[in-house]
PDB file of C-alpha atoms in Angstrom:
ATOM      1  CA  MET A 133      42.144 116.955 133.692  1.00 43.00           C
ATOM      2  CA  ALA A 134      41.211 116.231 129.974  1.00 46.00           C
ATOM      3  CA  PRO A 135      37.387 115.805 129.004  1.00 42.00           C
ATOM      4  CA  GLY A 136      36.732 111.915 130.662  1.00 44.00           C
ATOM      5  CA  GLY A 137      38.854 112.190 133.341  1.00 45.00           C
ATOM      6  CA  LEU A 138      41.518 111.182 131.389  1.00 48.00           C
ATOM      7  CA  PHE A 139      45.280 112.658 132.254  1.00 53.00           C
ATOM      8  CA  ASP A 140      45.746 115.561 129.820  1.00 73.00           C
ATOM      9  CA  TYR A 141      49.265 114.472 128.863  1.00 75.00           C
ATOM     10  CA  ASP A 142      49.225 116.849 125.618  1.00 85.00           C
ATOM     11  CA  ALA A 143      49.359 119.516 127.819  1.00 86.00           C
ATOM     12  CA  GLU A 144      51.790 117.872 130.486  1.00 89.00           C
ATOM     13  CA  VAL A 145      54.701 117.240 127.521  1.00 91.00           C
ATOM     14  CA  ALA A 146      53.353 120.285 125.104  1.00 91.00           C
ATOM     15  CA  PRO A 147      57.593 121.597 124.685  1.00 92.00           C
ATOM     16  CA  HIS A 148      58.307 118.193 124.222  1.00 95.00           C
ATOM     17  CA  ASN A 149      55.399 117.216 121.363  1.00 94.00           C
ATOM     18  CA  ARG A 150      57.056 120.582 119.895  1.00 95.00           C
ATOM     19  CA  ARG A 151      60.541 119.109 119.433  1.00 95.00           C
ATOM     20  CA  PHE A 152      58.618 115.880 118.320  1.00 96.00           C
ATOM     21  CA  ARG A 153      57.001 117.692 115.898  1.00 95.00           C
ATOM     22  CA  GLU A 154      59.883 119.261 114.449  1.00 96.00           C
ATOM     23  CA  VAL A 155      61.899 115.740 114.635  1.00 96.00           C
ATOM     24  CA  ALA A 156      59.781 113.583 112.655  1.00 97.00           C
ATOM     25  CA  ALA A 157      58.907 116.054 110.018  1.00 97.00           C
ATOM     26  CA  VAL A 158      56.155 113.916 108.275  1.00 98.00           C
ATOM     27  CA  GLY A 159      55.570 114.218 104.841  1.00 98.00           C
ATOM     28  CA  ALA A 160      52.657 114.720 102.695  1.00 98.00           C
ATOM     29  CA  GLN A 161      52.685 111.391 101.752  1.00 98.00           C
ATOM     30  CA  ASP A 162      53.736 109.532 104.229  1.00 98.00           C
ATOM     31  CA  ARG A 163      52.319 106.271 105.518  1.00 98.00           C
ATOM     32  CA  VAL A 164      52.634 106.513 109.430  1.00 98.00           C
ATOM     33  CA  LEU A 165      51.908 104.178 112.269  1.00 98.00           C
ATOM     34  CA  ASP A 166      51.149 106.169 115.682  1.00 98.00           C
ATOM     35  CA  VAL A 167      52.241 103.695 118.289  1.00 98.00           C
ATOM     36  CA  GLY A 168      50.986 104.352 122.423  1.00 97.00           C
ATOM     37  CA  CYS A 169      48.749 107.129 120.927  1.00 96.00           C
ATOM     38  CA  GLY A 170      46.683 108.134 123.557  1.00 94.00           C
ATOM     39  CA  THR A 171      43.928 110.864 123.008  1.00 95.00           C
ATOM     40  CA  GLY A 172      45.480 111.870 118.656  1.00 96.00           C
ATOM     41  CA  GLN A 173      47.574 114.551 119.395  1.00 96.00           C
ATOM     42  CA  SER A 174      49.975 113.038 117.791  1.00 96.00           C
ATOM     43  CA  THR A 175      48.477 111.059 115.527  1.00 98.00           C
ATOM     44  CA  ARG A 176      46.160 114.257 114.286  1.00 97.00           C
ATOM     45  CA  GLU A 177      49.664 116.531 113.837  1.00 97.00           C
ATOM     46  CA  ALA A 178      50.519 113.874 111.536  1.00 98.00           C
ATOM     47  CA  ALA A 179      47.865 113.671 109.406  1.00 98.00           C
ATOM     48  CA  ARG A 180      47.737 117.207 109.262  1.00 97.00           C
ATOM     49  CA  ALA A 181      51.405 117.160 107.541  1.00 98.00           C
ATOM     50  CA  ALA A 182      50.437 113.713 105.658  1.00 98.00           C
ATOM     51  CA  ALA A 183      47.538 115.244 103.821  1.00 96.00           C
ATOM     52  CA  ALA A 184      48.371 112.827 100.989  1.00 98.00           C
ATOM     53  CA  GLY A 185      49.151 110.083 103.419  1.00 98.00           C
ATOM     54  CA  SER A 186      48.016 108.089 105.668  1.00 98.00           C
ATOM     55  CA  VAL A 187      47.932 107.790 109.386  1.00 98.00           C
ATOM     56  CA  LEU A 188      47.456 104.574 112.226  1.00 98.00           C
ATOM     57  CA  GLY A 189      47.003 105.683 115.410  1.00 98.00           C
ATOM     58  CA  VAL A 190      47.292 102.710 118.161  1.00 98.00           C
ATOM     59  CA  ASP A 191      46.756 102.201 121.467  1.00 98.00           C
ATOM     60  CA  LEU A 192      45.784 100.363 124.756  1.00 96.00           C
ATOM     61  CA  SER A 193      43.041 102.218 126.429  1.00 95.00           C
ATOM     62  CA  ALA A 194      39.517 102.047 124.520  1.00 97.00           C
ATOM     63  CA  PRO A 195      38.678 105.546 126.391  1.00 95.00           C
ATOM     64  CA  ALA A 196      41.256 107.514 125.180  1.00 95.00           C
ATOM     65  CA  LEU A 197      40.981 105.914 121.569  1.00 97.00           C
ATOM     66  CA  GLU A 198      37.228 107.183 121.953  1.00 97.00           C
ATOM     67  CA  GLN A 199      38.245 110.923 122.957  1.00 96.00           C
ATOM     68  CA  ALA A 200      40.761 110.316 119.839  1.00 97.00           C
ATOM     69  CA  ARG A 201      38.188 109.740 117.548  1.00 98.00           C
ATOM     70  CA  ARG A 202      35.652 112.171 118.497  1.00 97.00           C
ATOM     71  CA  LEU A 203      38.888 114.652 118.434  1.00 97.00           C
ATOM     72  CA  THR A 204      39.601 113.438 115.057  1.00 98.00           C
ATOM     73  CA  GLU A 205      36.127 113.541 113.814  1.00 97.00           C
ATOM     74  CA  ASP A 206      35.636 117.208 115.063  1.00 97.00           C
ATOM     75  CA  GLU A 207      38.925 118.752 112.770  1.00 96.00           C
ATOM     76  CA  GLY A 208      37.391 117.205 109.794  1.00 97.00           C
ATOM     77  CA  LEU A 209      40.307 114.371 109.153  1.00 97.00           C
ATOM     78  CA  GLY A 210      39.446 111.630 106.818  1.00 96.00           C
ATOM     79  CA  ASN A 211      43.202 109.924 106.150  1.00 98.00           C
ATOM     80  CA  VAL A 212      43.327 108.787 110.338  1.00 98.00           C
ATOM     81  CA  ALA A 213      42.074 105.180 111.490  1.00 98.00           C
ATOM     82  CA  TYR A 214      42.736 104.385 115.374  1.00 98.00           C
ATOM     83  CA  LEU A 215      43.031 100.611 116.187  1.00 98.00           C
ATOM     84  CA  ARG A 216      42.735  99.374 119.783  1.00 98.00           C
ATOM     85  CA  ALA A 217      45.533  96.572 120.080  1.00 98.00           C
ATOM     86  CA  ASP A 218      49.093  95.612 121.429  1.00 97.00           C
ATOM     87  CA  ALA A 219      51.708  97.075 119.086  1.00 97.00           C
ATOM     88  CA  ALA A 220      54.279  94.511 120.184  1.00 97.00           C
ATOM     89  CA  ALA A 221      52.246  92.060 119.153  1.00 97.00           C
ATOM     90  CA  HIS A 222      49.441  93.239 116.733  1.00 98.00           C
ATOM     91  CA  GLU A 223      50.029  91.792 112.960  1.00 97.00           C
ATOM     92  CA  PHE A 224      50.693  95.012 110.677  1.00 98.00           C
ATOM     93  CA  ALA A 225      50.858  95.321 106.732  1.00 96.00           C
ATOM     94  CA  GLN A 226      54.584  93.682 106.518  1.00 96.00           C
ATOM     95  CA  ALA A 227      56.765  96.631 104.810  1.00 97.00           C
ATOM     96  CA  HIS A 228      53.807  99.323 105.115  1.00 97.00           C
ATOM     97  CA  PHE A 229      54.540 102.456 106.726  1.00 98.00           C
ATOM     98  CA  ASP A 230      57.201 104.839 106.229  1.00 98.00           C
ATOM     99  CA  LEU A 231      57.472 106.684 109.405  1.00 98.00           C
ATOM    100  CA  CYS A 232      56.619 104.781 113.211  1.00 98.00           C
ATOM    101  CA  LEU A 233      56.405 107.491 115.560  1.00 98.00           C
ATOM    102  CA  SER A 234      55.970 107.270 119.511  1.00 98.00           C
ATOM    103  CA  ARG A 235      55.203 109.796 122.288  1.00 96.00           C
ATOM    104  CA  PHE A 236      56.356 107.999 125.652  1.00 96.00           C
ATOM    105  CA  GLY A 237      54.866 105.350 124.116  1.00 95.00           C
ATOM    106  CA  THR A 238      56.958 102.192 124.210  1.00 97.00           C
ATOM    107  CA  MET A 239      59.148 102.115 127.436  1.00 96.00           C
ATOM    108  CA  PHE A 240      56.210  99.568 128.731  1.00 94.00           C
ATOM    109  CA  PHE A 241      56.907  96.697 126.264  1.00 95.00           C
ATOM    110  CA  PRO A 242      57.323  93.571 128.599  1.00 93.00           C
ATOM    111  CA  ASP A 243      60.356  92.172 125.779  1.00 96.00           C
ATOM    112  CA  PRO A 244      61.245  95.428 123.675  1.00 97.00           C
ATOM    113  CA  VAL A 245      63.144  93.068 120.987  1.00 98.00           C
ATOM    114  CA  ALA A 246      60.164  91.526 119.843  1.00 98.00           C
ATOM    115  CA  ALA A 247      58.036  94.159 120.171  1.00 98.00           C
ATOM    116  CA  PHE A 248      60.612  96.469 118.106  1.00 98.00           C
ATOM    117  CA  THR A 249      60.983  93.807 116.031  1.00 98.00           C
ATOM    118  CA  ASN A 250      57.689  93.587 114.995  1.00 98.00           C
ATOM    119  CA  LEU A 251      57.328  97.413 114.281  1.00 98.00           C
ATOM    120  CA  ALA A 252      60.548  97.162 112.162  1.00 98.00           C
ATOM    121  CA  HIS A 253      58.554  94.315 110.387  1.00 97.00           C
ATOM    122  CA  ALA A 254      55.104  97.048 109.490  1.00 98.00           C
ATOM    123  CA  LEU A 255      58.116  99.488 108.138  1.00 98.00           C
ATOM    124  CA  ARG A 256      59.343  99.644 104.708  1.00 97.00           C
ATOM    125  CA  PRO A 257      63.476  99.404 104.430  1.00 97.00           C
ATOM    126  CA  ALA A 258      65.258 102.779 105.384  1.00 96.00           C
ATOM    127  CA  ALA A 259      61.540 104.117 106.624  1.00 98.00           C
ATOM    128  CA  ARG A 260      62.376 106.466 109.784  1.00 98.00           C
ATOM    129  CA  LEU A 261      61.143 105.611 113.496  1.00 98.00           C
ATOM    130  CA  VAL A 262      61.244 108.358 115.852  1.00 98.00           C
ATOM    131  CA  LEU A 263      60.403 108.538 119.539  1.00 98.00           C
ATOM    132  CA  LEU A 264      60.401 110.288 122.448  1.00 98.00           C
ATOM    133  CA  VAL A 265      61.646 108.269 126.353  1.00 98.00           C
ATOM    134  CA  TRP A 266      62.116 109.667 129.095  1.00 97.00           C
ATOM    135  CA  GLN A 267      65.945 109.895 130.527  1.00 98.00           C
ATOM    136  CA  ASP A 268      67.213 108.417 133.955  1.00 96.00           C
ATOM    137  CA  ARG A 269      64.654 108.647 136.796  1.00 94.00           C
ATOM    138  CA  GLU A 270      67.037 110.884 138.672  1.00 95.00           C
ATOM    139  CA  ARG A 271      66.657 113.334 136.207  1.00 96.00           C
ATOM    140  CA  ASN A 272      63.547 113.197 136.487  1.00 96.00           C
ATOM    141  CA  GLU A 273      61.811 115.656 139.296  1.00 95.00           C
ATOM    142  CA  TRP A 274      58.260 114.753 138.353  1.00 93.00           C
ATOM    143  CA  ALA A 275      58.952 110.772 139.243  1.00 92.00           C
ATOM    144  CA  THR A 276      61.456 111.417 142.374  1.00 94.00           C
ATOM    145  CA  ALA A 277      59.749 114.084 143.660  1.00 94.00           C
ATOM    146  CA  VAL A 278      56.360 113.160 143.865  1.00 93.00           C
ATOM    147  CA  ASP A 279      57.294 109.282 144.724  1.00 92.00           C
ATOM    148  CA  GLU A 280      59.291 110.931 148.016  1.00 91.00           C
ATOM    149  CA  ALA A 281      56.559 113.020 148.821  1.00 92.00           C
ATOM    150  CA  ILE A 282      54.473 110.137 149.360  1.00 91.00           C
ATOM    151  CA  THR A 283      56.555 107.639 150.416  1.00 87.00           C
ATOM    152  CA  ARG A 284      60.676 108.002 151.738  1.00 79.00           C
ATOM    153  CA  THR A 285      61.400 105.180 150.293  1.00 80.00           C
ATOM    154  CA  PRO A 286      59.757 104.262 147.060  1.00 79.00           C
ATOM    155  CA  PRO A 287      59.622 100.742 145.367  1.00 80.00           C
ATOM    156  CA  PRO A 288      60.742 100.161 141.776  1.00 82.00           C
ATOM    157  CA  PRO A 289      58.011 100.220 139.131  1.00 80.00           C
ATOM    158  CA  ARG A 290      56.516  96.796 138.811  1.00 77.00           C
ATOM    159  CA  PRO A 291      56.825  94.620 135.578  1.00 74.00           C
ATOM    160  CA  GLY A 292      56.021  96.634 132.666  1.00 79.00           C
ATOM    161  CA  GLU A 293      55.131  99.546 134.206  1.00 83.00           C
ATOM    162  CA  ASP A 294      58.662 101.583 134.387  1.00 91.00           C
ATOM    163  CA  PRO A 295      58.869 104.794 132.309  1.00 94.00           C
ATOM    164  CA  PHE A 296      62.620 104.801 131.922  1.00 95.00           C
ATOM    165  CA  ALA A 297      62.999 101.273 130.864  1.00 95.00           C
ATOM    166  CA  LEU A 298      64.598 103.379 127.592  1.00 97.00           C
ATOM    167  CA  ALA A 299      66.397 105.924 129.177  1.00 97.00           C
ATOM    168  CA  ASP A 300      70.315 104.090 128.968  1.00 97.00           C
ATOM    169  CA  PRO A 301      71.296 104.601 125.548  1.00 98.00           C
ATOM    170  CA  ALA A 302      73.725 102.309 124.942  1.00 98.00           C
ATOM    171  CA  THR A 303      70.627  99.567 125.675  1.00 97.00           C
ATOM    172  CA  THR A 304      68.343 101.089 123.896  1.00 98.00           C
ATOM    173  CA  GLU A 305      70.374 101.348 120.738  1.00 98.00           C
ATOM    174  CA  ARG A 306      71.652  97.818 121.539  1.00 98.00           C
ATOM    175  CA  ILE A 307      67.364  96.523 121.733  1.00 98.00           C
ATOM    176  CA  LEU A 308      67.022  98.805 118.470  1.00 98.00           C
ATOM    177  CA  THR A 309      69.644  97.398 116.385  1.00 98.00           C
ATOM    178  CA  THR A 310      68.853  93.725 117.140  1.00 98.00           C
ATOM    179  CA  ALA A 311      65.414  94.180 116.609  1.00 98.00           C
ATOM    180  CA  GLY A 312      66.071  95.352 112.293  1.00 97.00           C
ATOM    181  CA  PHE A 313      67.059  99.705 112.711  1.00 98.00           C
ATOM    182  CA  THR A 314      70.372 101.205 112.361  1.00 98.00           C
ATOM    183  CA  ASP A 315      71.968 104.770 112.279  1.00 97.00           C
ATOM    184  CA  VAL A 316      70.174 105.241 115.902  1.00 98.00           C
ATOM    185  CA  ALA A 317      70.836 108.733 117.360  1.00 98.00           C
ATOM    186  CA  PHE A 318      69.696 110.108 120.344  1.00 98.00           C
ATOM    187  CA  THR A 319      68.866 114.163 121.191  1.00 98.00           C
ATOM    188  CA  ASP A 320      68.687 115.331 124.725  1.00 98.00           C
ATOM    189  CA  VAL A 321      65.102 116.925 125.302  1.00 97.00           C
ATOM    190  CA  HIS A 322      65.492 119.728 128.731  1.00 97.00           C
ATOM    191  CA  GLU A 323      62.139 120.801 129.116  1.00 96.00           C
ATOM    192  CA  PRO A 324      59.383 121.299 131.777  1.00 94.00           C
ATOM    193  CA  VAL A 325      56.414 119.265 132.191  1.00 94.00           C
ATOM    194  CA  TYR A 326      53.472 121.061 133.380  1.00 94.00           C
ATOM    195  CA  TYR A 327      50.770 119.400 135.746  1.00 93.00           C
ATOM    196  CA  GLY A 328      48.292 122.226 135.612  1.00 92.00           C
ATOM    197  CA  PRO A 329      47.051 126.129 135.963  1.00 93.00           C
ATOM    198  CA  ASP A 330      47.618 125.590 139.764  1.00 94.00           C
ATOM    199  CA  ALA A 331      48.083 122.946 143.120  1.00 95.00           C
ATOM    200  CA  ALA A 332      44.773 122.072 143.224  1.00 95.00           C
ATOM    201  CA  VAL A 333      44.144 120.684 139.869  1.00 93.00           C
ATOM    202  CA  ALA A 334      47.683 119.077 139.551  1.00 94.00           C
ATOM    203  CA  TYR A 335      46.991 117.493 143.243  1.00 95.00           C
ATOM    204  CA  ASP A 336      43.569 115.770 141.108  1.00 93.00           C
ATOM    205  CA  MET A 337      46.137 114.744 137.829  1.00 91.00           C
ATOM    206  CA  VAL A 338      48.470 113.836 140.539  1.00 92.00           C
ATOM    207  CA  LEU A 339      45.959 111.023 141.941  1.00 91.00           C
ATOM    208  CA  SER A 340      44.578 110.337 138.540  1.00 88.00           C
ATOM    209  CA  LEU A 341      47.815 108.390 137.669  1.00 87.00           C
ATOM    210  CA  ARG A 342      48.382 104.605 137.968  1.00 86.00           C
ATOM    211  CA  ARG A 343      51.865 105.262 140.048  1.00 88.00           C
ATOM    212  CA  PRO A 344      50.451 107.490 142.791  1.00 90.00           C
ATOM    213  CA  GLN A 345      47.448 105.553 143.329  1.00 88.00           C
ATOM    214  CA  GLN A 346      49.767 102.562 144.295  1.00 86.00           C
ATOM    215  CA  LEU A 347      52.066 104.294 146.433  1.00 88.00           C
ATOM    216  CA  LEU A 348      49.694 105.935 148.330  1.00 87.00           C
ATOM    217  CA  ALA A 349      47.646 102.713 148.946  1.00 83.00           C
ATOM    218  CA  HIS A 350      50.845 101.393 150.661  1.00 76.00           C
ATOM    219  CA  ALA A 351      52.436 105.038 152.076  1.00 63.00           C
ATOM    220  CA  ASP A 352      52.824 104.361 155.935  1.00 62.00           C
ATOM    221  CA  ALA A 353      50.697 107.132 157.036  1.00 61.00           C
ATOM    222  CA  GLY A 354      48.077 108.165 153.922  1.00 77.00           C
ATOM    223  CA  ASP A 355      46.859 111.060 155.251  1.00 87.00           C
ATOM    224  CA  GLU A 356      50.797 112.733 155.618  1.00 89.00           C
ATOM    225  CA  ALA A 357      51.467 111.778 152.839  1.00 91.00           C
ATOM    226  CA  ARG A 358      48.781 113.705 150.789  1.00 92.00           C
ATOM    227  CA  ARG A 359      49.815 116.467 153.021  1.00 93.00           C
ATOM    228  CA  ARG A 360      53.233 116.267 151.629  1.00 93.00           C
ATOM    229  CA  LEU A 361      52.127 116.422 148.348  1.00 94.00           C
ATOM    230  CA  ARG A 362      49.971 119.021 148.430  1.00 95.00           C
ATOM    231  CA  ALA A 363      52.958 121.133 149.412  1.00 96.00           C
ATOM    232  CA  LEU A 364      55.224 119.729 146.977  1.00 96.00           C
ATOM    233  CA  LEU A 365      52.890 120.391 144.973  1.00 96.00           C
ATOM    234  CA  GLY A 366      52.278 123.935 146.158  1.00 96.00           C
ATOM    235  CA  ALA A 367      55.809 125.453 146.102  1.00 95.00           C
ATOM    236  CA  ARG A 368      56.128 124.127 142.664  1.00 94.00           C
ATOM    237  CA  GLU A 369      53.572 126.666 141.718  1.00 93.00           C
ATOM    238  CA  ARG A 370      53.971 129.750 139.689  1.00 86.00           C
ATOM    239  CA  GLY A 371      51.990 132.351 138.261  1.00 82.00           C
ATOM    240  CA  GLU A 372      51.339 130.915 135.346  1.00 88.00           C
ATOM    241  CA  GLY A 373      51.191 126.968 136.399  1.00 95.00           C
ATOM    242  CA  VAL A 374      52.654 124.209 138.112  1.00 96.00           C
ATOM    243  CA  TYR A 375      55.412 122.955 136.926  1.00 95.00           C
ATOM    244  CA  PHE A 376      58.510 120.053 137.190  1.00 95.00           C
ATOM    245  CA  ASP A 377      61.774 119.386 135.542  1.00 96.00           C
ATOM    246  CA  SER A 378      62.211 116.921 133.335  1.00 97.00           C
ATOM    247  CA  ARG A 379      64.983 115.567 130.496  1.00 98.00           C
ATOM    248  CA  ALA A 380      63.631 112.687 127.114  1.00 98.00           C
ATOM    249  CA  TRP A 381      65.326 111.367 124.562  1.00 98.00           C
ATOM    250  CA  LEU A 382      64.493 111.711 121.330  1.00 98.00           C
ATOM    251  CA  VAL A 383      65.491 108.570 119.487  1.00 98.00           C
ATOM    252  CA  THR A 384      65.562 108.831 115.653  1.00 98.00           C
ATOM    253  CA  ALA A 385      66.491 105.429 113.768  1.00 98.00           C
ATOM    254  CA  GLU A 386      66.046 103.364 110.551  1.00 98.00           C
ATOM    255  CA  ARG A 387      64.601 100.503 108.901  1.00 98.00           C
ATOM    256  CA  ARG A 388      67.408  98.610 107.668  1.00 92.00           C
ATOM    257  CA  ALA A 389      67.785  97.765 104.427  1.00 83.00           C
ATOM    258  CA  ALA A 390      66.966  94.655 102.995  1.00 67.00           C
ATOM    259  CA  ARG A 391      70.258  92.619 101.839  1.00 59.00           C
ATOM    260  CA  VAL A 392      70.910  92.330  98.305  1.00 43.00           C
ATOM    261  CA  ARG A 393      71.804  89.003  97.310  1.00 47.00           C
TER     262      ARG A 393
END
């Protein structure tokens, strides 16, 4: 667990983050918008790269942002600001940012076309968009194995809580194109996710997540479900930690340039 009881997403997706950072290629003078920034790892990395620019991290979680501000202050980064807001609807300065980043933070928009249209308005023409999103649920062992350990017939995610909402490239490309983006491209990211140094830590981490909490609340046999979950995590424990297979997309696009009349 991270400080304050927050799930340690930074450790979970460290290999994904390395790929994400490389593709983001933040410039020294970039003005960056980081959507769903959480505790701010991607925000701080962008800020170090954009030494003559600035970064705004946006998230809905007050505890995550509190930790992000503390870590940013500890690192002495003066070109970072954080905002607690719904990035799907917040009125950002128009045509202001050079780059919009999001590391697993854009899959939960109730109306993705409206949300990405709002983000497009915040970007200057030809500004870049770089997203990490999960591929299909069936290609992500961390989701299928945990769900099925708790209940043999897991229900579909609730509306607005589906981490795989942008898994289909054709659907995502259509959303982004409609929202004002062009040159949409997808790169496969096949990396493991890390759930902790041992099965006991992994168990606590899993139980801090909303989806397992919901499934356990409705599991037919709570004690038996917990036993199966512990057994699963024990089986995935290796000498260096507990890992599950995963697949994600690195999505890149550009804000469509304004038409010349």
